[in-house]
Amino acid sequence: MRAPTLDAAGTSASGWKVSVALLAAIAVAGAMGTSSIVFSEPAIADVLMGAVIVGLPLLGVTRFGNAALLNFSMWLVYVALALAGCAMATTMDTALTHQFVTLFLALGAFILAGYISADPEPRFKLVMIFYVVGCLIAAAAAFAGYFRIIPQAYDLFTNYGRARGTFKDPNVLGAALAPAIVATVWVTLRAPLKQAAIAAAVALPLFMALLLTFSRGAWISTALSLLITVWLALVTTRRATDYRRFIAVAALGTFALVATLGTAIQLEAVQDLFKERANLDQSYDEGPEGRFGGQAKAVALILENPFGIGTHSFRDTYHHEEAHNVYLSQFMNAGWIGGTLYALSVALTLAAGFYAIRRRSALQGPIIIATASFAGLAFEGFVIDTDHWRHFFILMALIWGLVDAETPKPNTERRRND
């Protein structure tokens, strides 16, 4: 049977209508909702993101501005330098694969930024709603495994007694939960009462799952993102009721977290692991073969090799694992120029986000959520390699797209005093 053809308005020859915007929204929602299910690569989200990369420009729902174009250009140069550096890699095939994945993720961020920029407010909400849904799925899997609700799933959803949910690593689960937590906290602080209550209910299992990852980096980066969010919520508010809401949320939130934490540590396994992970002085951090010793080796190699040493060569030849510092890793992968471009892209993305927050508009809240979340993730990059974390690129895309969006009219509509 011959497939129906669509005209520019989305109407088929047989008379039925297809909304181009709906098709694009379904593709984006699917990619965001499955972004937390990454047991293996390529994951379901990667297949759907491939559809987003190809489909959205063809559907004509993207608009690319200066922020996205500038940053994507830097990523293209970085990847080109890193691909050239693969000639020096100990294992060239895995090095090439790593950099082609980097190119795919950066291209996905570029297309997603163009999608956000063309119609920022509803599309940001779409992305964040389905991102939070994906995080809830990951949190549910973490609970099912960690608490042996499904006994057979313990090994699948945990790693060395730490919850990892639908991710391959507990640290990645913890970091992925942070943007969802920031978004729900923002809604709790600024939305009408009914929406705030729903957001608060959603935030609680996300916080609990974050705790069960026992990821020190994720705990600290989430705390940093929340501090930025709360501070910006206070300095950008124009209503006295927002201050009262903040006090109420702070009091109730603290009580809920203390109660949840108190209940969790009644379990002996949780109590022992919490004591161990809460200690910043870990044995595997110390000594020449520890984390900090590895970072010292990485710095020495960077200073001696202006063109880098090739992707994964550090773990394959010089140390038993990666440097646990994404910025050092990029200098080793792509040399001094490539490493500088990576750091510059992160810094400029943050700077653009914080600069755009000054505008009092309907986009101020979305920009605060994206920028505060990205700030915590950028900080966490100093203690772990984040360059292939999907949520890193999603947040970067959100900031690029929101910054590139046409300056919206001020939101003069009075919000309800709840």
PDB file of N, CA and C in Angstrom, residues 175-256:
ATOM      1  N   ALA A 175      24.273  11.225  39.988  1.00  0.00           N
ATOM      2  CA  ALA A 175      24.405  12.473  39.241  1.00  0.00           C
ATOM      3  C   ALA A 175      23.200  12.722  38.348  1.00  0.00           C
ATOM      4  N   ALA A 176      22.626  11.658  37.783  1.00  0.00           N
ATOM      5  CA  ALA A 176      21.463  11.818  36.908  1.00  0.00           C
ATOM      6  C   ALA A 176      20.232  12.265  37.688  1.00  0.00           C
ATOM      7  N   LEU A 177      20.135  11.871  38.951  1.00  0.00           N
ATOM      8  CA  LEU A 177      18.986  12.252  39.764  1.00  0.00           C
ATOM      9  C   LEU A 177      19.000  13.740  40.122  1.00  0.00           C
ATOM     10  N   ALA A 178      20.189  14.343  40.150  1.00  0.00           N
ATOM     11  CA  ALA A 178      20.320  15.729  40.615  1.00  0.00           C
ATOM     12  C   ALA A 178      19.464  16.720  39.833  1.00  0.00           C
ATOM     13  N   PRO A 179      19.485  16.735  38.481  1.00  0.00           N
ATOM     14  CA  PRO A 179      18.631  17.699  37.768  1.00  0.00           C
ATOM     15  C   PRO A 179      17.150  17.515  38.049  1.00  0.00           C
ATOM     16  N   ALA A 180      16.721  16.258  38.202  1.00  0.00           N
ATOM     17  CA  ALA A 180      15.310  16.002  38.522  1.00  0.00           C
ATOM     18  C   ALA A 180      14.973  16.543  39.907  1.00  0.00           C
ATOM     19  N   ILE A 181      15.892  16.383  40.850  1.00  0.00           N
ATOM     20  CA  ILE A 181      15.677  16.910  42.199  1.00  0.00           C
ATOM     21  C   ILE A 181      15.620  18.430  42.171  1.00  0.00           C
ATOM     22  N   VAL A 182      16.532  19.060  41.432  1.00  0.00           N
ATOM     23  CA  VAL A 182      16.538  20.520  41.317  1.00  0.00           C
ATOM     24  C   VAL A 182      15.212  21.011  40.738  1.00  0.00           C
ATOM     25  N   ALA A 183      14.734  20.346  39.691  1.00  0.00           N
ATOM     26  CA  ALA A 183      13.484  20.768  39.050  1.00  0.00           C
ATOM     27  C   ALA A 183      12.301  20.649  40.007  1.00  0.00           C
ATOM     28  N   THR A 184      12.230  19.553  40.753  1.00  0.00           N
ATOM     29  CA  THR A 184      11.102  19.374  41.671  1.00  0.00           C
ATOM     30  C   THR A 184      11.177  20.354  42.839  1.00  0.00           C
ATOM     31  N   VAL A 185      12.380  20.642  43.298  1.00  0.00           N
ATOM     32  CA  VAL A 185      12.526  21.621  44.380  1.00  0.00           C
ATOM     33  C   VAL A 185      12.109  23.010  43.897  1.00  0.00           C
ATOM     34  N   TRP A 186      12.491  23.375  42.683  1.00  0.00           N
ATOM     35  CA  TRP A 186      12.096  24.681  42.142  1.00  0.00           C
ATOM     36  C   TRP A 186      10.569  24.804  42.065  1.00  0.00           C
ATOM     37  N   VAL A 187       9.924  23.767  41.561  1.00  0.00           N
ATOM     38  CA  VAL A 187       8.462  23.778  41.470  1.00  0.00           C
ATOM     39  C   VAL A 187       7.851  23.875  42.861  1.00  0.00           C
ATOM     40  N   THR A 188       8.432  23.172  43.826  1.00  0.00           N
ATOM     41  CA  THR A 188       7.941  23.232  45.199  1.00  0.00           C
ATOM     42  C   THR A 188       8.039  24.644  45.757  1.00  0.00           C
ATOM     43  N   LEU A 189       9.098  25.353  45.388  1.00  0.00           N
ATOM     44  CA  LEU A 189       9.306  26.704  45.912  1.00  0.00           C
ATOM     45  C   LEU A 189       8.470  27.768  45.211  1.00  0.00           C
ATOM     46  N   ARG A 190       8.190  27.582  43.916  1.00  0.00           N
ATOM     47  CA  ARG A 190       7.625  28.695  43.155  1.00  0.00           C
ATOM     48  C   ARG A 190       6.272  28.427  42.496  1.00  0.00           C
ATOM     49  N   ALA A 191       5.846  27.199  42.398  1.00  0.00           N
ATOM     50  CA  ALA A 191       4.605  26.895  41.684  1.00  0.00           C
ATOM     51  C   ALA A 191       3.394  27.038  42.595  1.00  0.00           C
ATOM     52  N   PRO A 192       2.174  27.075  42.020  1.00  0.00           N
ATOM     53  CA  PRO A 192       0.963  27.047  42.839  1.00  0.00           C
ATOM     54  C   PRO A 192       0.947  25.831  43.759  1.00  0.00           C
ATOM     55  N   LEU A 193       0.180  25.911  44.810  1.00  0.00           N
ATOM     56  CA  LEU A 193       0.244  24.943  45.909  1.00  0.00           C
ATOM     57  C   LEU A 193       0.026  23.505  45.453  1.00  0.00           C
ATOM     58  N   LYS A 194      -0.941  23.266  44.572  1.00  0.00           N
ATOM     59  CA  LYS A 194      -1.230  21.902  44.141  1.00  0.00           C
ATOM     60  C   LYS A 194      -0.037  21.311  43.394  1.00  0.00           C
ATOM     61  N   GLN A 195       0.536  22.087  42.472  1.00  0.00           N
ATOM     62  CA  GLN A 195       1.708  21.619  41.743  1.00  0.00           C
ATOM     63  C   GLN A 195       2.900  21.431  42.676  1.00  0.00           C
ATOM     64  N   ALA A 196       3.045  22.329  43.641  1.00  0.00           N
ATOM     65  CA  ALA A 196       4.149  22.235  44.594  1.00  0.00           C
ATOM     66  C   ALA A 196       4.047  20.957  45.423  1.00  0.00           C
ATOM     67  N   ALA A 197       2.826  20.595  45.824  1.00  0.00           N
ATOM     68  CA  ALA A 197       2.632  19.385  46.625  1.00  0.00           C
ATOM     69  C   ALA A 197       2.995  18.143  45.814  1.00  0.00           C
ATOM     70  N   ILE A 198       2.613  18.120  44.551  1.00  0.00           N
ATOM     71  CA  ILE A 198       2.956  16.981  43.686  1.00  0.00           C
ATOM     72  C   ILE A 198       4.470  16.894  43.515  1.00  0.00           C
ATOM     73  N   ALA A 199       5.114  18.035  43.272  1.00  0.00           N
ATOM     74  CA  ALA A 199       6.567  18.055  43.094  1.00  0.00           C
ATOM     75  C   ALA A 199       7.282  17.579  44.352  1.00  0.00           C
ATOM     76  N   ALA A 200       6.786  17.984  45.516  1.00  0.00           N
ATOM     77  CA  ALA A 200       7.399  17.555  46.776  1.00  0.00           C
ATOM     78  C   ALA A 200       7.289  16.036  46.938  1.00  0.00           C
ATOM     79  N   ALA A 201       6.135  15.487  46.563  1.00  0.00           N
ATOM     80  CA  ALA A 201       5.946  14.037  46.661  1.00  0.00           C
ATOM     81  C   ALA A 201       6.883  13.299  45.711  1.00  0.00           C
ATOM     82  N   VAL A 202       7.131  13.877  44.537  1.00  0.00           N
ATOM     83  CA  VAL A 202       8.046  13.265  43.571  1.00  0.00           C
ATOM     84  C   VAL A 202       9.489  13.368  44.055  1.00  0.00           C
ATOM     85  N   ALA A 203       9.819  14.475  44.702  1.00  0.00           N
ATOM     86  CA  ALA A 203      11.203  14.700  45.136  1.00  0.00           C
ATOM     87  C   ALA A 203      11.646  13.684  46.184  1.00  0.00           C
ATOM     88  N   LEU A 204      10.746  13.238  47.038  1.00  0.00           N
ATOM     89  CA  LEU A 204      11.137  12.366  48.159  1.00  0.00           C
ATOM     90  C   LEU A 204      11.778  11.059  47.691  1.00  0.00           C
ATOM     91  N   PRO A 205      11.167  10.283  46.781  1.00  0.00           N
ATOM     92  CA  PRO A 205      11.850   9.051  46.338  1.00  0.00           C
ATOM     93  C   PRO A 205      13.140   9.334  45.571  1.00  0.00           C
ATOM     94  N   LEU A 206      13.211  10.491  44.905  1.00  0.00           N
ATOM     95  CA  LEU A 206      14.452  10.841  44.206  1.00  0.00           C
ATOM     96  C   LEU A 206      15.580  11.080  45.207  1.00  0.00           C
ATOM     97  N   PHE A 207      15.272  11.784  46.286  1.00  0.00           N
ATOM     98  CA  PHE A 207      16.262  11.998  47.345  1.00  0.00           C
ATOM     99  C   PHE A 207      16.683  10.663  47.969  1.00  0.00           C
ATOM    100  N   MET A 208      15.714   9.786  48.199  1.00  0.00           N
ATOM    101  CA  MET A 208      16.014   8.498  48.816  1.00  0.00           C
ATOM    102  C   MET A 208      16.930   7.671  47.906  1.00  0.00           C
ATOM    103  N   ALA A 209      16.642   7.665  46.609  1.00  0.00           N
ATOM    104  CA  ALA A 209      17.479   6.930  45.667  1.00  0.00           C
ATOM    105  C   ALA A 209      18.884   7.526  45.622  1.00  0.00           C
ATOM    106  N   LEU A 210      18.968   8.862  45.689  1.00  0.00           N
ATOM    107  CA  LEU A 210      20.283   9.520  45.724  1.00  0.00           C
ATOM    108  C   LEU A 210      21.079   9.065  46.933  1.00  0.00           C
ATOM    109  N   LEU A 211      20.437   8.983  48.075  1.00  0.00           N
ATOM    110  CA  LEU A 211      21.104   8.521  49.290  1.00  0.00           C
ATOM    111  C   LEU A 211      21.648   7.107  49.111  1.00  0.00           C
ATOM    112  N   LEU A 212      20.850   6.229  48.497  1.00  0.00           N
ATOM    113  CA  LEU A 212      21.224   4.824  48.377  1.00  0.00           C
ATOM    114  C   LEU A 212      22.316   4.572  47.351  1.00  0.00           C
ATOM    115  N   THR A 213      22.648   5.587  46.541  1.00  0.00           N
ATOM    116  CA  THR A 213      23.800   5.412  45.644  1.00  0.00           C
ATOM    117  C   THR A 213      25.114   5.475  46.408  1.00  0.00           C
ATOM    118  N   PHE A 214      25.098   6.098  47.578  1.00  0.00           N
ATOM    119  CA  PHE A 214      26.303   6.274  48.396  1.00  0.00           C
ATOM    120  C   PHE A 214      27.429   6.894  47.565  1.00  0.00           C
ATOM    121  N   SER A 215      27.051   7.832  46.702  1.00  0.00           N
ATOM    122  CA  SER A 215      28.012   8.520  45.860  1.00  0.00           C
ATOM    123  C   SER A 215      28.349   9.865  46.479  1.00  0.00           C
ATOM    124  N   ARG A 216      29.571   9.995  46.985  1.00  0.00           N
ATOM    125  CA  ARG A 216      29.968  11.254  47.620  1.00  0.00           C
ATOM    126  C   ARG A 216      29.946  12.412  46.630  1.00  0.00           C
ATOM    127  N   GLY A 217      30.409  12.148  45.412  1.00  0.00           N
ATOM    128  CA  GLY A 217      30.408  13.189  44.403  1.00  0.00           C
ATOM    129  C   GLY A 217      29.002  13.664  44.076  1.00  0.00           C
ATOM    130  N   ALA A 218      28.070  12.717  43.940  1.00  0.00           N
ATOM    131  CA  ALA A 218      26.688  13.075  43.633  1.00  0.00           C
ATOM    132  C   ALA A 218      26.042  13.817  44.796  1.00  0.00           C
ATOM    133  N   TRP A 219      26.334  13.401  46.020  1.00  0.00           N
ATOM    134  CA  TRP A 219      25.784  14.113  47.187  1.00  0.00           C
ATOM    135  C   TRP A 219      26.245  15.570  47.190  1.00  0.00           C
ATOM    136  N   ILE A 220      27.533  15.773  46.991  1.00  0.00           N
ATOM    137  CA  ILE A 220      28.085  17.130  47.065  1.00  0.00           C
ATOM    138  C   ILE A 220      27.598  17.981  45.892  1.00  0.00           C
ATOM    139  N   SER A 221      27.610  17.420  44.683  1.00  0.00           N
ATOM    140  CA  SER A 221      27.190  18.207  43.518  1.00  0.00           C
ATOM    141  C   SER A 221      25.708  18.539  43.576  1.00  0.00           C
ATOM    142  N   THR A 222      24.893  17.613  44.091  1.00  0.00           N
ATOM    143  CA  THR A 222      23.463  17.903  44.245  1.00  0.00           C
ATOM    144  C   THR A 222      23.246  19.003  45.270  1.00  0.00           C
ATOM    145  N   ALA A 223      23.991  18.937  46.370  1.00  0.00           N
ATOM    146  CA  ALA A 223      23.883  19.982  47.390  1.00  0.00           C
ATOM    147  C   ALA A 223      24.276  21.342  46.808  1.00  0.00           C
ATOM    148  N   LEU A 224      25.338  21.369  45.989  1.00  0.00           N
ATOM    149  CA  LEU A 224      25.758  22.620  45.366  1.00  0.00           C
ATOM    150  C   LEU A 224      24.666  23.151  44.439  1.00  0.00           C
ATOM    151  N   SER A 225      24.098  22.277  43.615  1.00  0.00           N
ATOM    152  CA  SER A 225      23.029  22.702  42.704  1.00  0.00           C
ATOM    153  C   SER A 225      21.821  23.226  43.467  1.00  0.00           C
ATOM    154  N   LEU A 226      21.476  22.582  44.575  1.00  0.00           N
ATOM    155  CA  LEU A 226      20.323  23.026  45.361  1.00  0.00           C
ATOM    156  C   LEU A 226      20.600  24.359  46.044  1.00  0.00           C
ATOM    157  N   LEU A 227      21.825  24.548  46.522  1.00  0.00           N
ATOM    158  CA  LEU A 227      22.171  25.836  47.130  1.00  0.00           C
ATOM    159  C   LEU A 227      22.035  26.970  46.114  1.00  0.00           C
ATOM    160  N   ILE A 228      22.514  26.732  44.896  1.00  0.00           N
ATOM    161  CA  ILE A 228      22.399  27.742  43.842  1.00  0.00           C
ATOM    162  C   ILE A 228      20.933  27.991  43.513  1.00  0.00           C
ATOM    163  N   THR A 229      20.163  26.919  43.424  1.00  0.00           N
ATOM    164  CA  THR A 229      18.741  27.045  43.092  1.00  0.00           C
ATOM    165  C   THR A 229      17.991  27.851  44.138  1.00  0.00           C
ATOM    166  N   VAL A 230      18.195  27.507  45.406  1.00  0.00           N
ATOM    167  CA  VAL A 230      17.493  28.207  46.483  1.00  0.00           C
ATOM    168  C   VAL A 230      17.925  29.669  46.545  1.00  0.00           C
ATOM    169  N   TRP A 231      19.219  29.914  46.397  1.00  0.00           N
ATOM    170  CA  TRP A 231      19.698  31.296  46.426  1.00  0.00           C
ATOM    171  C   TRP A 231      19.076  32.113  45.299  1.00  0.00           C
ATOM    172  N   LEU A 232      19.061  31.558  44.096  1.00  0.00           N
ATOM    173  CA  LEU A 232      18.468  32.273  42.967  1.00  0.00           C
ATOM    174  C   LEU A 232      16.959  32.421  43.120  1.00  0.00           C
ATOM    175  N   ALA A 233      16.328  31.442  43.734  1.00  0.00           N
ATOM    176  CA  ALA A 233      14.889  31.559  43.980  1.00  0.00           C
ATOM    177  C   ALA A 233      14.590  32.740  44.893  1.00  0.00           C
ATOM    178  N   LEU A 234      15.457  32.955  45.870  1.00  0.00           N
ATOM    179  CA  LEU A 234      15.244  34.052  46.822  1.00  0.00           C
ATOM    180  C   LEU A 234      15.568  35.409  46.210  1.00  0.00           C
ATOM    181  N   VAL A 235      16.669  35.487  45.454  1.00  0.00           N
ATOM    182  CA  VAL A 235      17.077  36.802  44.936  1.00  0.00           C
ATOM    183  C   VAL A 235      16.252  37.234  43.733  1.00  0.00           C
ATOM    184  N   THR A 236      15.553  36.291  43.088  1.00  0.00           N
ATOM    185  CA  THR A 236      14.751  36.666  41.924  1.00  0.00           C
ATOM    186  C   THR A 236      13.268  36.817  42.243  1.00  0.00           C
ATOM    187  N   THR A 237      12.870  36.532  43.471  1.00  0.00           N
ATOM    188  CA  THR A 237      11.452  36.617  43.798  1.00  0.00           C
ATOM    189  C   THR A 237      11.014  38.064  43.976  1.00  0.00           C
ATOM    190  N   ARG A 238       9.735  38.295  43.724  1.00  0.00           N
ATOM    191  CA  ARG A 238       9.156  39.626  43.907  1.00  0.00           C
ATOM    192  C   ARG A 238       7.946  39.585  44.829  1.00  0.00           C
ATOM    193  N   ARG A 239       7.764  38.470  45.512  1.00  0.00           N
ATOM    194  CA  ARG A 239       6.579  38.341  46.354  1.00  0.00           C
ATOM    195  C   ARG A 239       6.969  37.928  47.772  1.00  0.00           C
ATOM    196  N   ALA A 240       6.328  38.534  48.740  1.00  0.00           N
ATOM    197  CA  ALA A 240       6.586  38.179  50.140  1.00  0.00           C
ATOM    198  C   ALA A 240       6.156  36.747  50.423  1.00  0.00           C
ATOM    199  N   THR A 241       5.133  36.266  49.706  1.00  0.00           N
ATOM    200  CA  THR A 241       4.658  34.906  49.940  1.00  0.00           C
ATOM    201  C   THR A 241       5.710  33.865  49.568  1.00  0.00           C
ATOM    202  N   ASP A 242       6.604  34.213  48.637  1.00  0.00           N
ATOM    203  CA  ASP A 242       7.655  33.268  48.272  1.00  0.00           C
ATOM    204  C   ASP A 242       8.616  33.020  49.430  1.00  0.00           C
ATOM    205  N   TYR A 243       8.869  34.036  50.234  1.00  0.00           N
ATOM    206  CA  TYR A 243       9.733  33.869  51.401  1.00  0.00           C
ATOM    207  C   TYR A 243       9.071  32.965  52.437  1.00  0.00           C
ATOM    208  N   ARG A 244       7.775  33.161  52.612  1.00  0.00           N
ATOM    209  CA  ARG A 244       7.055  32.289  53.548  1.00  0.00           C
ATOM    210  C   ARG A 244       7.032  30.853  53.032  1.00  0.00           C
ATOM    211  N   ARG A 245       6.858  30.718  51.722  1.00  0.00           N
ATOM    212  CA  ARG A 245       6.890  29.379  51.128  1.00  0.00           C
ATOM    213  C   ARG A 245       8.256  28.736  51.348  1.00  0.00           C
ATOM    214  N   PHE A 246       9.312  29.506  51.185  1.00  0.00           N
ATOM    215  CA  PHE A 246      10.659  28.968  51.371  1.00  0.00           C
ATOM    216  C   PHE A 246      10.849  28.447  52.789  1.00  0.00           C
ATOM    217  N   ILE A 247      10.418  29.196  53.781  1.00  0.00           N
ATOM    218  CA  ILE A 247      10.555  28.779  55.174  1.00  0.00           C
ATOM    219  C   ILE A 247       9.782  27.486  55.422  1.00  0.00           C
ATOM    220  N   ALA A 248       8.565  27.419  54.889  1.00  0.00           N
ATOM    221  CA  ALA A 248       7.737  26.227  55.085  1.00  0.00           C
ATOM    222  C   ALA A 248       8.360  25.007  54.406  1.00  0.00           C
ATOM    223  N   VAL A 249       8.818  25.196  53.167  1.00  0.00           N
ATOM    224  CA  VAL A 249       9.419  24.085  52.432  1.00  0.00           C
ATOM    225  C   VAL A 249      10.711  23.630  53.108  1.00  0.00           C
ATOM    226  N   ALA A 250      11.515  24.585  53.565  1.00  0.00           N
ATOM    227  CA  ALA A 250      12.766  24.233  54.236  1.00  0.00           C
ATOM    228  C   ALA A 250      12.500  23.416  55.495  1.00  0.00           C
ATOM    229  N   ALA A 251      11.506  23.839  56.272  1.00  0.00           N
ATOM    230  CA  ALA A 251      11.191  23.131  57.510  1.00  0.00           C
ATOM    231  C   ALA A 251      10.649  21.733  57.229  1.00  0.00           C
ATOM    232  N   LEU A 252       9.652  21.643  56.342  1.00  0.00           N
ATOM    233  CA  LEU A 252       9.055  20.342  56.034  1.00  0.00           C
ATOM    234  C   LEU A 252      10.045  19.434  55.311  1.00  0.00           C
ATOM    235  N   GLY A 253      10.842  20.018  54.397  1.00  0.00           N
ATOM    236  CA  GLY A 253      11.820  19.220  53.673  1.00  0.00           C
ATOM    237  C   GLY A 253      12.886  18.658  54.591  1.00  0.00           C
ATOM    238  N   THR A 254      13.358  19.472  55.515  1.00  0.00           N
ATOM    239  CA  THR A 254      14.364  18.998  56.469  1.00  0.00           C
ATOM    240  C   THR A 254      13.811  17.878  57.336  1.00  0.00           C
ATOM    241  N   PHE A 255      12.582  18.056  57.785  1.00  0.00           N
ATOM    242  CA  PHE A 255      11.945  17.017  58.606  1.00  0.00           C
ATOM    243  C   PHE A 255      11.812  15.716  57.816  1.00  0.00           C
ATOM    244  N   ALA A 256      11.350  15.809  56.556  1.00  0.00           N
ATOM    245  CA  ALA A 256      11.157  14.610  55.746  1.00  0.00           C
ATOM    246  C   ALA A 256      12.472  13.902  55.474  1.00  0.00           C
TER     247      ALA A 256
END
